Tab-separated table of C-alpha atoms in Angstrom:
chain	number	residue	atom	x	y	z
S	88	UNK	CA	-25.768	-53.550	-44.679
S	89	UNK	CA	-25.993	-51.808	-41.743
S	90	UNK	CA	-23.508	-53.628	-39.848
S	91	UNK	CA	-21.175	-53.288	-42.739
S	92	UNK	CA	-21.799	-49.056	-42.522
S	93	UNK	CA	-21.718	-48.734	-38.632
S	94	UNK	CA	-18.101	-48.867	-38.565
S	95	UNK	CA	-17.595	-46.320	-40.649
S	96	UNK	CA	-19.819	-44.087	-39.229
S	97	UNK	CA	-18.248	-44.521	-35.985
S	98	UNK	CA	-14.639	-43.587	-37.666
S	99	UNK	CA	-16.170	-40.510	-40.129
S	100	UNK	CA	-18.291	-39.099	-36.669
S	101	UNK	CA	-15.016	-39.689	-34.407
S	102	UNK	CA	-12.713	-37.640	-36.765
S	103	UNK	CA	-15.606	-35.062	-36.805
S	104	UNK	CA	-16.004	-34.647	-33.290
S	105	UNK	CA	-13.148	-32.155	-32.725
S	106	UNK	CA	-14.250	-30.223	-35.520
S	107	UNK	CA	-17.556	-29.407	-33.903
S	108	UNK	CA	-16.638	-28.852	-30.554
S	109	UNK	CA	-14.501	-25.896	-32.247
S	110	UNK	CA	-17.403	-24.385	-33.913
S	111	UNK	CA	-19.692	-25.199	-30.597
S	112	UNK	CA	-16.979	-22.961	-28.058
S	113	UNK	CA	-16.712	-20.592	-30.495
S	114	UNK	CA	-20.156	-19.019	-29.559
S	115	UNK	CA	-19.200	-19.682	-26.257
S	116	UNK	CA	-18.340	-16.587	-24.265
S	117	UNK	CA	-14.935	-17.945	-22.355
S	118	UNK	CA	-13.967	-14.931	-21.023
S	119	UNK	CA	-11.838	-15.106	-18.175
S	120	UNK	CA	-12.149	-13.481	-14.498
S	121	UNK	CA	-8.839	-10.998	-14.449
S	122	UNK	CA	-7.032	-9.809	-11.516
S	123	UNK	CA	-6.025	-6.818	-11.334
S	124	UNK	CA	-3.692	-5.163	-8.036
S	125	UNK	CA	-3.262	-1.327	-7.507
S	126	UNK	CA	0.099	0.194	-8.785
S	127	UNK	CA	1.136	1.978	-5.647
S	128	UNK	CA	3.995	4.282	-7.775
S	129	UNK	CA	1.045	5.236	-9.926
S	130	UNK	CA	-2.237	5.680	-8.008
S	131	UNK	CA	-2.866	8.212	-5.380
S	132	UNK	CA	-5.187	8.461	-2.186
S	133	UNK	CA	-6.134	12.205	-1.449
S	134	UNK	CA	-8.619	13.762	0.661
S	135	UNK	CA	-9.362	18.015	1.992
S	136	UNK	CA	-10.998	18.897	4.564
S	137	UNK	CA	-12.400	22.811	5.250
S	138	UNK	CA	-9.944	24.209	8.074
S	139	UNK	CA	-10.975	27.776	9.859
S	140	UNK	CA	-13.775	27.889	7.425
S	141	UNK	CA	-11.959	30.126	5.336
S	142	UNK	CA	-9.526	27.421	3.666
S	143	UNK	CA	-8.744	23.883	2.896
S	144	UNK	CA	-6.431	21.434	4.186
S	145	UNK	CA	-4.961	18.398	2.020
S	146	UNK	CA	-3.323	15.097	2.772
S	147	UNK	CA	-3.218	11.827	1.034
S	148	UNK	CA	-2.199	8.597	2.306
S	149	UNK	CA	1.059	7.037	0.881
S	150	UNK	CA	0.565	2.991	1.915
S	151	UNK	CA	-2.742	0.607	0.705
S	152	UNK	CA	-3.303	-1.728	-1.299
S	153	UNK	CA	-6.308	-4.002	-3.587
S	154	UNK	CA	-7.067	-5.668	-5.839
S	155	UNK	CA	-9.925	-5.968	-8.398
S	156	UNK	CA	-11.598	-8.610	-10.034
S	157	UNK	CA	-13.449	-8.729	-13.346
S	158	UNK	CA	-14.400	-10.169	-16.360
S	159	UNK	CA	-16.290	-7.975	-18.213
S	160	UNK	CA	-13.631	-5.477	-20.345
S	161	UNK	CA	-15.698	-2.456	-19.283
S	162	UNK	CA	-15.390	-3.964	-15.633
S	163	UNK	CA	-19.111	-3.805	-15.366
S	164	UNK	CA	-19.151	-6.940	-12.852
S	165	UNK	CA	-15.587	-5.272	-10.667
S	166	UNK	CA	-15.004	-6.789	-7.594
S	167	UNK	CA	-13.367	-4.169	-5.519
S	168	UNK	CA	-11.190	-4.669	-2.198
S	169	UNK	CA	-8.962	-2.008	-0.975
S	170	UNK	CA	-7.317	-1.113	2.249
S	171	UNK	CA	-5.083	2.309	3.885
S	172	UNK	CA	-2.797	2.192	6.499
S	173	UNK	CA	-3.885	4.354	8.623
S	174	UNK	CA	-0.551	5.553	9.944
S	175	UNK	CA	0.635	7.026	6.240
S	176	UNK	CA	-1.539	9.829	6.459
S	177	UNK	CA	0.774	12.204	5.222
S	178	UNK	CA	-0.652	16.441	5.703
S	179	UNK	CA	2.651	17.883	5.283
S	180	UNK	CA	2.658	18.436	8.997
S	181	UNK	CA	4.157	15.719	11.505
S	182	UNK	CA	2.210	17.301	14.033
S	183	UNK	CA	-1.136	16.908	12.811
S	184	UNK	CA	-0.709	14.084	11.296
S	185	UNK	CA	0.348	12.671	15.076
S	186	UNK	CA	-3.116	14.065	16.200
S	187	UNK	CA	-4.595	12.402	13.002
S	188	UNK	CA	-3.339	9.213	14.581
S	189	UNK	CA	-4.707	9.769	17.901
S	190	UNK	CA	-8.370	8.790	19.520
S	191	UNK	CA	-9.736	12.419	18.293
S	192	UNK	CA	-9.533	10.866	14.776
S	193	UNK	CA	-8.671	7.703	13.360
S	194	UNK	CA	-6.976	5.783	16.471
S	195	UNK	CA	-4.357	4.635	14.225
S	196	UNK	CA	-3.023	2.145	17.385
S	197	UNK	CA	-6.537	0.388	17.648
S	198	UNK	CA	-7.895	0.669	14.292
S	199	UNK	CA	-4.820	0.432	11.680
S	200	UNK	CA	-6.791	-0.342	8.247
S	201	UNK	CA	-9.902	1.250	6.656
S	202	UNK	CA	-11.044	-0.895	4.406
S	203	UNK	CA	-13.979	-0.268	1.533
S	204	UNK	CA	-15.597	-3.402	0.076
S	205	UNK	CA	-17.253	-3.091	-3.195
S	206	UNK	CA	-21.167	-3.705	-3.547
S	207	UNK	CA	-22.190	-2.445	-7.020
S	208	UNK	CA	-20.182	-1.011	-10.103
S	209	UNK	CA	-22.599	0.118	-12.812
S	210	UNK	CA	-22.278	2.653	-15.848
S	211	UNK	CA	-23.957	5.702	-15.746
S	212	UNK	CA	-22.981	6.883	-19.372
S	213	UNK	CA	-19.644	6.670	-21.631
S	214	UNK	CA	-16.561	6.185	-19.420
S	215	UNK	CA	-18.840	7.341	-16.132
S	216	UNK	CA	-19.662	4.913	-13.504
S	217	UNK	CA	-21.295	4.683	-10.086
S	218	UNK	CA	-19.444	2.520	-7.513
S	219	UNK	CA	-21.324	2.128	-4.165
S	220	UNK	CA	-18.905	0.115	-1.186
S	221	UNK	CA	-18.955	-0.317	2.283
S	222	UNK	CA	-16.563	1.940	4.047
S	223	UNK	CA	-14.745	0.809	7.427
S	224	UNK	CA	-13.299	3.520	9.112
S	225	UNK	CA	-12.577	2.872	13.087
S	226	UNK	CA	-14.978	0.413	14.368
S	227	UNK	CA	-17.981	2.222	11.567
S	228	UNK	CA	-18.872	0.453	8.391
S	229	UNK	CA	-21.025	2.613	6.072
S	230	UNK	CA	-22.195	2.611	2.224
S	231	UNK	CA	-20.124	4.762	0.432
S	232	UNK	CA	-21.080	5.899	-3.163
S	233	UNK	CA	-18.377	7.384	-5.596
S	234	UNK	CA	-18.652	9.082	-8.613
S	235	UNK	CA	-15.533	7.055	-11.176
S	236	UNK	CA	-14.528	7.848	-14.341
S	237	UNK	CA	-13.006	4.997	-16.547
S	238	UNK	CA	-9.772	6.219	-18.361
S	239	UNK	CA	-9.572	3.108	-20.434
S	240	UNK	CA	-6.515	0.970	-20.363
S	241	UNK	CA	-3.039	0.866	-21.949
S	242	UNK	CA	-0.426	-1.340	-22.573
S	243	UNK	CA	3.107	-0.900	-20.885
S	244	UNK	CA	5.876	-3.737	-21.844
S	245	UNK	CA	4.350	-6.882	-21.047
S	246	UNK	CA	1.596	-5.386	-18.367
S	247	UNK	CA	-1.932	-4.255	-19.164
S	248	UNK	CA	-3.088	-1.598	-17.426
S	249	UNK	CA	-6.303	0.101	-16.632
S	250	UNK	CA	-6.897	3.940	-14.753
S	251	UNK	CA	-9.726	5.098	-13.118
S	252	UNK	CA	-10.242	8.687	-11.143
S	253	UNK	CA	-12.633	8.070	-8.244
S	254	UNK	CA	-14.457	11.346	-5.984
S	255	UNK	CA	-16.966	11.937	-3.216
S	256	UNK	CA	-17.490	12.892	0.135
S	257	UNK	CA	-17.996	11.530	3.684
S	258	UNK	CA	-19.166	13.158	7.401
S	259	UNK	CA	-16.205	12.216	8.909
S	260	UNK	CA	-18.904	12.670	12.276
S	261	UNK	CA	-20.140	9.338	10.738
S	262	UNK	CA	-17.248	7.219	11.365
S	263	UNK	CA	-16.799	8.746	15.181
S	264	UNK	CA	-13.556	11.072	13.888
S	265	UNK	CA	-15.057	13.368	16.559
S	266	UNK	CA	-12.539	15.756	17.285
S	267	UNK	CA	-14.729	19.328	17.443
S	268	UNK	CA	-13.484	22.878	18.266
S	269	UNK	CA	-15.071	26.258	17.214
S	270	UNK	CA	-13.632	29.263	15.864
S	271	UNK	CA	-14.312	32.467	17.608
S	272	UNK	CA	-16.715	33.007	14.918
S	273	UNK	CA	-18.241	29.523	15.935
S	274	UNK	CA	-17.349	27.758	13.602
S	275	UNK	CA	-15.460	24.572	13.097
S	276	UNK	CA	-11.569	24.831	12.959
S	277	UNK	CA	-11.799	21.177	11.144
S	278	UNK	CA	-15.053	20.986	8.789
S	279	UNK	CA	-17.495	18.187	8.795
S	280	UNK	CA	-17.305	16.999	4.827
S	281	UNK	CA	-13.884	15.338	3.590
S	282	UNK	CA	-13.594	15.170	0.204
S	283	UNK	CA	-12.125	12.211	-1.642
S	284	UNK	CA	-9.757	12.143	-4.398
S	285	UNK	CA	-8.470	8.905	-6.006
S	286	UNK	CA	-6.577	8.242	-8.731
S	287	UNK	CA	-5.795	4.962	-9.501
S	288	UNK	CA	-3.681	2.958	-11.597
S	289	UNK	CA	-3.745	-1.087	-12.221
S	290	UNK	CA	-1.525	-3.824	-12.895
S	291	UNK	CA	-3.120	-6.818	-14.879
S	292	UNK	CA	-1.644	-9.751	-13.064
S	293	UNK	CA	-0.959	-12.939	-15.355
């Protein structure tokens, strides 16, 4: 009898087969890693920096690029890798932006990239998130910490895309821009703290 059944049972159980895998993977999470690169049109890199104490100065640099890498949809697990050319500071001034270049700051000739590496992306609350990174700047690596606030994503023709506006500070003193000189009041024509501004924008590659 039995050899008469095992046949069919190998048939019935073969045609069945597909059917369960189906149900199995669909409790599986599949989510896939993304990539996603930094619109350069769309994204911005700004920083001010006290000048005379009485004032601020601005600049932003115009050439980087990154990418990021995550599968979560909040990006919860990002992988973050970004780097500036140095030499696209842009003040508004050609002539500071030469001394900018020089050895007093970032020694654009020796040191042409500062790069931040992400470490940890985690959610505070809501759309607010922590991202801590190492920050190369010169021949200094240093943890960074940002305060980022997730503006969700959007779809544009046939790309996804995702914005984010990042902000904190740095001791530019830390990453030997070292360039000091004291107003007659005594204190410093360029301040200490640089204040960072970045708005970015990204493209969901396929």
């Amino acid at each position: 009898m039995l050899s008469v059944l095992y046949p069919f049972k190998f048939k019935t159980m073969k045609k069945l087969l597909p059917f369960i895998l189906t149900i199995l993977l669909a409790n599986v999470d599949l989510t896939a890693q993304s990539t996603w690169v930094f619109d350069q049109a769309h994204t911005s890199v700004g920083f001010s920096i006290e000048h005379l104490v009485i004032s601020e100065t601005t600049g932003q640099f115009t050439s980087f690029e990154g990418t990021v890498e995550a599968s979560n949809e909040d990006f919860t697990d990002a992988q973050i890798n970004f780097s500036v050319d140095v030499s696209s500071i842009d003040t508004g001034n050609e002539r500071r932006d030469g001394h900018l270049k020089s050895d007093d700051f970032f020694n654009a000739e020796d040191f042409p990239k500062m790069t931040f590496k992400g470490t940890t992306f985690e959610k505070v609350e809501g759309n607010t998130y922590k991202l801590i990174g190492d920050l190369t700047i010169r021949d200094v690596t240093k943890s960074i910490e940002l305060e980022v606030i997730y503006k969700g994503t959007a779809q544009m023709g046939d790309t996804q895309k995702a914005g984010f506006k990042l902000t904190g500070s740095l001791n530019r003193f830390d990453y030997n821009l070292k360039w000091s000189q004291l107003t007659e009041a005594g204190g410093l024509v360029v301040g200490e703290e640089v204040t960072l501004t970045v708005n970015v924008e990204l493209n969901q590659q396929a």
